[in-house]
Amino acid sequence: MEYNFKKVEPKWQKKWEDEGVFHAQDNSEKPKFYNLVEFPYPSGAGMHVGHIKAYSGLEVVSRKKRLEGYNVLFPIGFDAYGLPTENYAIKTGMHPRKVTDMNIEKFTSQLKKVGFSFDWTRVIDTTEEGYYKWTQWIFLKMFEKGLAFRDKTLVNYCPTCKVVLSNEDSQGGKCDICHSDVVQKSKDVWYLRITEYADKLLEGLEKVDYLPNVKQQQINWIGKSKGAFVNFSLKQIDETLRIYTTRPDTLFGVTFMVMAPEHPIIDANADKIANMDAVKAYRAECAKKTEFERTQLVKDKTGVRLEGLSAINPVNGKEIPIYISDYVMMGYGTGAIMAVPAHDERDYDFAKKFGIDIIEVIKGGDISKEAYTGDGEMINSGFLNGMDNKKDSIEKMIAVLQEKGIGEGGVQYKMKDWAFNRQRYWGEPIPIVHCEKCGMVAVPYEELPLRLPNMENFEPGTDGESPLAKIDSFVNCKCPKCGGDAKRETDTMPQWAGSSWYFLRYIDPHNDEEFANYEKLKYWMPVDWYNGGMEHVTRHMIYSRFWYKFLYDLGVVPYEEPYQKRTAQGLILGPDGVKMSKSRGNVIDPNEVVDAFGADVLRTYVLFMGDYEKAAPWSESSVKGCKRFVDRVWGLQDILKDGDSYSEKLMSTMHKTIKKVTEDIESMKFNTAIAALMTALNVIYDGGEINRAELRDLLILINPFAPHVTEEMWETLGYGEMLAKDAAWPSFDDAKCVDANVEIAVQICGKIRAKLNVPTEIEAADAIARAKALPAIAEALEGKNIIKELYVKGRLVNIVAK
């Protein structure tokens, strides 16, 4: 009988939902296992096969863990605020609420059609008032603790989206959303002081099981460096320029300084700078450049010398010129740097262009040709001369700086505070009121959620002002503190806000009294296994770890780290081996695959196509190969025999397959687990039969990958009502994973002359005797002297004869 997936798959999807078999039980006596996948942004395009691969890994783990007796939480939700929805709404004239609801409905039906075992009673949507009430609550707690603040700064601004972007959202000088060029704009901006948690974020990485490259990317993103703060006095005025350097040992080689064009010392001393007009003209040019463009290493060096201001090198007393240049930013470090052109490529290029002295202080290169950036003996460096250990030289210089009161050791971070607002409509309102008398005042907790008002015209203003600023009834309010007239904050939170704590809400999604009950958090947290894309291991993961650690410090979550384990899946490329995109026409629609071959085939294929962590191209022929696999599983019913225990013939095959599939699922080697199941099918079909005990356990092994066909066979063959409820994951015996017989090669003088089947545990003398008795071997050895005989267990017999 042919397998009818179009009838079978909807049947079991309905049964699973009706009976709630995948509902997680709070505070169960079973051991818990919390599997988390990155919840999707519900776009109008619907799900793509990349979503299927992203969720299929932990889908398999979740089904296996349930069969092993775990109480599994495997939830799903929707990260639904953000620019793509709003931009689509503006384009079509449809309200973002309606767009979001339509898209969530579409995603939900697609996910259910693939048969994912999510707990649908815990679905969250970041745009629902009951959810963003607690996003606002967390923000207010940060505001109370001084971690949420406003500051005027140059921001990355997208003129097309009319929105301020964080550095993370404008990498490469391009807007993350519309990919247009980003410009600089001065604006009051909300920040979250994530830098306060830099050390805690680094220290926490020592306590978790993340992929090595995931850990390293977070370490690099935070960018902790050890060095020294050094004070350079200015010759003409009673002020100092404070810089940070990781190489204080090279201070004797400092021949100039560079300040950010926006440095406040410049304006404060404009009357002393003879070429202020040139400075202003250069500033105007810098304002046209994005932060990315300004900090690029490979670009023409530009700058202006400040005529009338110079600095004194604190270690040798020499007067050195000060320049302004676009590559120094006020937001990084102190807004000024010391330049050592002999040993830094950018400083070298700058010095060559502007004719500045280059003094060698580390022996080893040829500074007439290029900067020397290696290690070596210190020269031209006073008390450091002759030292050749960089660490010792740095420590000695720091000691001298501290002794003379001109500097001290210190630490800096590459990571900056998190720009935390958008001048757009579709986001969480920031619950702050601006009062002329009281300043910034928090909306009282009992008034949360501060609801996003319904708007007909939600297009942003031409100056980047939020659309909410147009609603007088929203903006004008009373100060919660003094009762006087006040105005609401009109910026909204960035899309990252809702995703920074969603894993906690899954634990208690319907609680209106708190974001999650502490006892439930104690039971479910931390997340045991989190899988997602490599593109989110810095921004999202660092942001969410920061929020979680803040909540831990408040005492409202029970453990220090939110995620115990983090893994990542590779991309699915188009059939042409290139990243899928609509413009290339190489996008694969998962619905079409399910309609043509069934959900089990799609599920199996996305995990069989290659190493789960690496990118792999889509292959139609391999999809058909997985269809044959599912059909062959179904066909086992035709060769089924009675038997309540494993037959001798399939004993080792069964134990080897159970061992391989069990271990490979845990190590994310899904492709080799499926290959082992395919190999087992070949062995079974070659033998022409399988008994009921063998088929029962084989169905359980296949179930996490292809649950529909295995459930139908389980029921049809009378094993029970439902595999997901009745079955237990089979165990293996290592001793029985060994084949009774093994095929070995028989060689004469290293050349294979025959093959021989022998017992696995055969003695060497017996194996050699059987090999010599083979007609082909006996004939080849006739009339020759045997010099040496060797048996390599389980592999070969080699006879050396002359």
Tab-separated table of N, CA and C in Angstrom, residues 182-275:
chain	number	residue	atom	x	y	z
A	182	VAL	N	23.923	55.844	5.251
A	182	VAL	CA	23.627	56.455	6.543
A	182	VAL	C	24.452	57.737	6.678
A	183	VAL	N	23.874	58.788	7.302
A	183	VAL	CA	24.605	60.034	7.535
A	183	VAL	C	24.667	60.316	9.031
A	184	GLN	N	25.462	61.319	9.411
A	184	GLN	CA	25.609	61.703	10.815
A	184	GLN	C	24.650	62.851	11.146
A	185	LYS	N	24.054	62.780	12.327
A	185	LYS	CA	23.108	63.805	12.764
A	185	LYS	C	23.236	63.974	14.271
A	186	SER	N	23.222	65.217	14.746
A	186	SER	CA	23.298	65.483	16.186
A	186	SER	C	21.898	65.384	16.786
A	187	LYS	N	21.778	64.578	17.850
A	187	LYS	CA	20.450	64.346	18.407
A	187	LYS	C	20.535	63.867	19.852
A	188	ASP	N	19.468	64.183	20.624
A	188	ASP	CA	19.334	63.586	21.954
A	188	ASP	C	18.875	62.148	21.779
A	189	VAL	N	19.598	61.246	22.391
A	189	VAL	CA	19.349	59.822	22.167
A	189	VAL	C	19.242	59.095	23.504
A	190	TRP	N	18.344	58.124	23.566
A	190	TRP	CA	18.281	57.225	24.719
A	190	TRP	C	19.376	56.167	24.590
A	191	TYR	N	20.023	55.879	25.683
A	191	TYR	CA	21.041	54.826	25.728
A	191	TYR	C	20.744	53.877	26.880
A	192	LEU	N	21.171	52.633	26.711
A	192	LEU	CA	21.249	51.698	27.832
A	192	LEU	C	22.731	51.497	28.125
A	193	ARG	N	23.090	51.618	29.398
A	193	ARG	CA	24.504	51.601	29.788
A	193	ARG	C	25.017	50.166	29.870
A	194	ILE	N	25.090	49.514	28.716
A	194	ILE	CA	25.532	48.118	28.647
A	194	ILE	C	27.000	47.983	29.034
A	195	THR	N	27.769	49.081	28.879
A	195	THR	CA	29.200	49.022	29.218
A	195	THR	C	29.419	48.725	30.697
A	196	GLU	N	28.425	49.046	31.545
A	196	GLU	CA	28.524	48.740	32.977
A	196	GLU	C	28.595	47.228	33.209
A	197	TYR	N	28.108	46.475	32.251
A	197	TYR	CA	28.047	45.014	32.392
A	197	TYR	C	29.107	44.299	31.542
A	198	ALA	N	30.033	45.055	30.978
A	198	ALA	CA	31.025	44.450	30.076
A	198	ALA	C	31.789	43.309	30.739
A	199	ASP	N	32.299	43.541	31.945
A	199	ASP	CA	33.083	42.500	32.619
A	199	ASP	C	32.211	41.296	32.982
A	200	LYS	N	30.994	41.557	33.451
A	200	LYS	CA	30.097	40.443	33.792
A	200	LYS	C	29.767	39.616	32.556
A	201	LEU	N	29.601	40.278	31.411
A	201	LEU	CA	29.305	39.560	30.166
A	201	LEU	C	30.486	38.689	29.742
A	202	LEU	N	31.683	39.191	29.952
A	202	LEU	CA	32.887	38.405	29.633
A	202	LEU	C	33.066	37.247	30.607
A	203	GLU	N	32.917	37.528	31.890
A	203	GLU	CA	33.109	36.487	32.909
A	203	GLU	C	32.098	35.356	32.749
A	204	GLY	N	30.870	35.698	32.358
A	204	GLY	CA	29.825	34.689	32.198
A	204	GLY	C	30.136	33.672	31.116
A	205	LEU	N	30.944	34.071	30.137
A	205	LEU	CA	31.276	33.157	29.038
A	205	LEU	C	32.099	31.961	29.515
A	206	GLU	N	32.700	32.081	30.692
A	206	GLU	CA	33.498	30.973	31.236
A	206	GLU	C	32.615	29.892	31.856
A	207	LYS	N	31.321	30.206	32.028
A	207	LYS	CA	30.432	29.277	32.733
A	207	LYS	C	29.431	28.599	31.813
A	208	VAL	N	29.535	28.815	30.505
A	208	VAL	CA	28.526	28.293	29.574
A	208	VAL	C	29.156	27.431	28.490
A	209	ASP	N	28.302	26.661	27.823
A	209	ASP	CA	28.740	25.761	26.756
A	209	ASP	C	28.280	26.333	25.416
A	210	TYR	N	29.059	27.299	24.905
A	210	TYR	CA	28.767	27.875	23.597
A	210	TYR	C	29.793	27.331	22.599
A	211	LEU	N	29.438	27.323	21.322
A	211	LEU	CA	30.425	26.980	20.301
A	211	LEU	C	31.613	27.932	20.435
A	212	PRO	N	32.843	27.442	20.213
A	212	PRO	CA	34.022	28.310	20.392
A	212	PRO	C	33.942	29.613	19.595
A	213	ASN	N	33.441	29.536	18.349
A	213	ASN	CA	33.394	30.771	17.552
A	213	ASN	C	32.307	31.724	18.053
A	214	VAL	N	31.266	31.193	18.704
A	214	VAL	CA	30.234	32.042	19.308
A	214	VAL	C	30.834	32.821	20.478
A	215	LYS	N	31.569	32.117	21.330
A	215	LYS	CA	32.243	32.783	22.457
A	215	LYS	C	33.207	33.852	21.954
A	216	GLN	N	34.005	33.494	20.952
A	216	GLN	CA	35.036	34.410	20.473
A	216	GLN	C	34.432	35.665	19.868
A	217	GLN	N	33.324	35.499	19.147
A	217	GLN	CA	32.681	36.680	18.556
A	217	GLN	C	32.181	37.629	19.645
A	218	GLN	N	31.669	37.072	20.739
A	218	GLN	CA	31.203	37.938	21.826
A	218	GLN	C	32.388	38.630	22.515
A	219	ILE	N	33.475	37.887	22.701
A	219	ILE	CA	34.685	38.470	23.305
A	219	ILE	C	35.190	39.628	22.441
A	220	ASN	N	35.215	39.406	21.118
A	220	ASN	CA	35.695	40.446	20.202
A	220	ASN	C	34.766	41.652	20.197
A	221	TRP	N	33.463	41.392	20.268
A	221	TRP	CA	32.477	42.479	20.228
A	221	TRP	C	32.625	43.378	21.454
A	222	ILE	N	32.792	42.762	22.610
A	222	ILE	CA	32.971	43.537	23.844
A	222	ILE	C	34.315	44.255	23.809
A	223	GLY	N	35.328	43.571	23.288
A	223	GLY	CA	36.612	44.211	22.986
A	223	GLY	C	37.335	44.808	24.177
A	224	LYS	N	37.477	44.034	25.229
A	224	LYS	CA	38.201	44.541	26.414
A	224	LYS	C	39.696	44.605	26.121
A	225	SER	N	40.296	45.736	26.466
A	225	SER	CA	41.749	45.853	26.304
A	225	SER	C	42.346	46.468	27.561
A	226	LYS	N	43.568	46.059	27.876
A	226	LYS	CA	44.289	46.613	29.018
A	226	LYS	C	45.391	47.530	28.508
A	227	GLY	N	45.551	48.650	29.174
A	227	GLY	CA	46.575	49.602	28.756
A	227	GLY	C	46.768	50.670	29.802
A	228	ALA	N	46.855	51.930	29.344
A	228	ALA	CA	47.097	53.030	30.270
A	228	ALA	C	46.394	54.294	29.796
A	229	PHE	N	45.938	55.094	30.753
A	229	PHE	CA	45.480	56.454	30.479
A	229	PHE	C	46.674	57.365	30.725
A	230	VAL	N	46.930	58.269	29.769
A	230	VAL	CA	48.097	59.154	29.866
A	230	VAL	C	47.626	60.596	29.661
A	231	ASN	N	48.131	61.501	30.488
A	231	ASN	CA	47.762	62.920	30.399
A	231	ASN	C	48.849	63.707	29.678
A	232	PHE	N	48.483	64.306	28.547
A	232	PHE	CA	49.387	65.186	27.801
A	232	PHE	C	48.980	66.632	28.115
A	233	SER	N	49.882	67.406	28.699
A	233	SER	CA	49.550	68.813	28.972
A	233	SER	C	49.636	69.606	27.670
A	234	LEU	N	48.824	70.663	27.568
A	234	LEU	CA	48.852	71.539	26.397
A	234	LEU	C	49.740	72.738	26.722
A	235	LYS	N	50.577	73.131	25.785
A	235	LYS	CA	51.589	74.158	26.043
A	235	LYS	C	50.976	75.534	26.277
A	236	GLN	N	49.977	75.880	25.452
A	236	GLN	CA	49.474	77.252	25.468
A	236	GLN	C	48.393	77.505	26.522
A	237	ILE	N	47.774	76.449	27.017
A	237	ILE	CA	46.665	76.617	27.962
A	237	ILE	C	46.818	75.641	29.124
A	238	ASP	N	46.107	75.934	30.183
A	238	ASP	CA	46.204	75.098	31.392
A	238	ASP	C	45.186	73.958	31.305
A	239	GLU	N	45.386	73.085	30.333
A	239	GLU	CA	44.496	71.931	30.155
A	239	GLU	C	45.328	70.722	29.749
A	240	THR	N	44.744	69.552	29.894
A	240	THR	CA	45.427	68.326	29.467
A	240	THR	C	44.551	67.562	28.484
A	241	LEU	N	45.214	66.861	27.603
A	241	LEU	CA	44.527	65.926	26.704
A	241	LEU	C	44.760	64.530	27.270
A	242	ARG	N	43.696	63.854	27.626
A	242	ARG	CA	43.811	62.516	28.219
A	242	ARG	C	43.575	61.494	27.120
A	243	ILE	N	44.495	60.572	27.008
A	243	ILE	CA	44.359	59.536	25.964
A	243	ILE	C	44.421	58.160	26.620
A	244	TYR	N	43.966	57.166	25.866
A	244	TYR	CA	44.094	55.769	26.298
A	244	TYR	C	44.916	55.043	25.245
A	245	THR	N	45.840	54.219	25.698
A	245	THR	CA	46.657	53.438	24.763
A	245	THR	C	46.903	52.035	25.305
A	246	THR	N	46.940	51.071	24.411
A	246	THR	CA	47.307	49.708	24.810
A	246	THR	C	48.824	49.519	24.749
A	247	ARG	N	49.528	50.539	24.192
A	247	ARG	CA	50.981	50.432	24.062
A	247	ARG	C	51.693	51.620	24.722
A	248	PRO	N	51.552	51.752	26.044
A	248	PRO	CA	52.259	52.855	26.717
A	248	PRO	C	53.778	52.722	26.621
A	249	ASP	N	54.265	51.516	26.312
A	249	ASP	CA	55.708	51.311	26.168
A	249	ASP	C	56.283	52.113	25.005
A	250	THR	N	55.444	52.575	24.081
A	250	THR	CA	55.946	53.311	22.906
A	250	THR	C	55.838	54.834	23.077
A	251	LEU	N	55.592	55.309	24.296
A	251	LEU	CA	55.380	56.750	24.520
A	251	LEU	C	56.539	57.631	24.028
A	252	PHE	N	57.760	57.117	24.104
A	252	PHE	CA	58.900	57.910	23.629
A	252	PHE	C	58.842	58.121	22.112
A	253	GLY	N	58.032	57.332	21.423
A	253	GLY	CA	57.912	57.456	19.969
A	253	GLY	C	56.739	58.313	19.529
A	254	VAL	N	56.022	58.931	20.494
A	254	VAL	CA	54.885	59.799	20.148
A	254	VAL	C	55.410	61.102	19.558
A	255	THR	N	55.027	61.419	18.308
A	255	THR	CA	55.498	62.650	17.655
A	255	THR	C	54.365	63.596	17.279
A	256	PHE	N	53.125	63.161	17.469
A	256	PHE	CA	51.982	64.067	17.263
A	256	PHE	C	50.763	63.471	17.955
A	257	MET	N	49.712	64.275	18.059
A	257	MET	CA	48.449	63.806	18.629
A	257	MET	C	47.336	64.110	17.633
A	258	VAL	N	46.258	63.328	17.747
A	258	VAL	CA	45.088	63.562	16.886
A	258	VAL	C	43.858	63.626	17.773
A	259	MET	N	43.032	64.658	17.545
A	259	MET	CA	41.780	64.818	18.281
A	259	MET	C	40.603	64.626	17.337
A	260	ALA	N	39.477	64.256	17.908
A	260	ALA	CA	38.233	64.229	17.128
A	260	ALA	C	37.898	65.659	16.719
A	261	PRO	N	37.430	65.866	15.490
A	261	PRO	CA	37.085	67.232	15.053
A	261	PRO	C	36.047	67.899	15.958
A	262	GLU	N	35.237	67.083	16.678
A	262	GLU	CA	34.177	67.620	17.530
A	262	GLU	C	34.644	67.848	18.974
A	263	HIS	N	35.930	67.657	19.269
A	263	HIS	CA	36.414	67.733	20.648
A	263	HIS	C	36.093	69.096	21.265
A	264	PRO	N	35.529	69.117	22.496
A	264	PRO	CA	35.129	70.396	23.111
A	264	PRO	C	36.282	71.359	23.394
A	265	ILE	N	37.510	70.853	23.517
A	265	ILE	CA	38.658	71.745	23.761
A	265	ILE	C	38.829	72.730	22.606
A	266	ILE	N	38.458	72.293	21.407
A	266	ILE	CA	38.638	73.152	20.225
A	266	ILE	C	37.760	74.396	20.344
A	267	ASP	N	36.475	74.207	20.603
A	267	ASP	CA	35.568	75.351	20.701
A	267	ASP	C	35.895	76.220	21.914
A	268	ALA	N	36.312	75.572	22.997
A	268	ALA	CA	36.627	76.332	24.212
A	268	ALA	C	37.841	77.242	24.011
A	269	ASN	N	38.692	76.893	23.028
A	269	ASN	CA	39.907	77.675	22.798
A	269	ASN	C	40.000	78.169	21.352
A	270	ALA	N	38.829	78.441	20.769
A	270	ALA	CA	38.785	78.864	19.362
A	270	ALA	C	39.589	80.133	19.117
A	271	ASP	N	39.630	81.022	20.132
A	271	ASP	CA	40.355	82.289	19.948
A	271	ASP	C	41.861	82.095	19.858
A	272	LYS	N	42.351	80.956	20.301
A	272	LYS	CA	43.801	80.694	20.261
A	272	LYS	C	44.215	79.909	19.011
A	273	ILE	N	43.224	79.408	18.256
A	273	ILE	CA	43.517	78.600	17.066
A	273	ILE	C	43.473	79.508	15.839
A	274	ALA	N	44.627	79.703	15.205
A	274	ALA	CA	44.746	80.673	14.107
A	274	ALA	C	43.976	80.264	12.857
A	275	ASN	N	43.821	78.962	12.646
A	275	ASN	CA	43.170	78.485	11.408
A	275	ASN	C	41.788	77.895	11.696
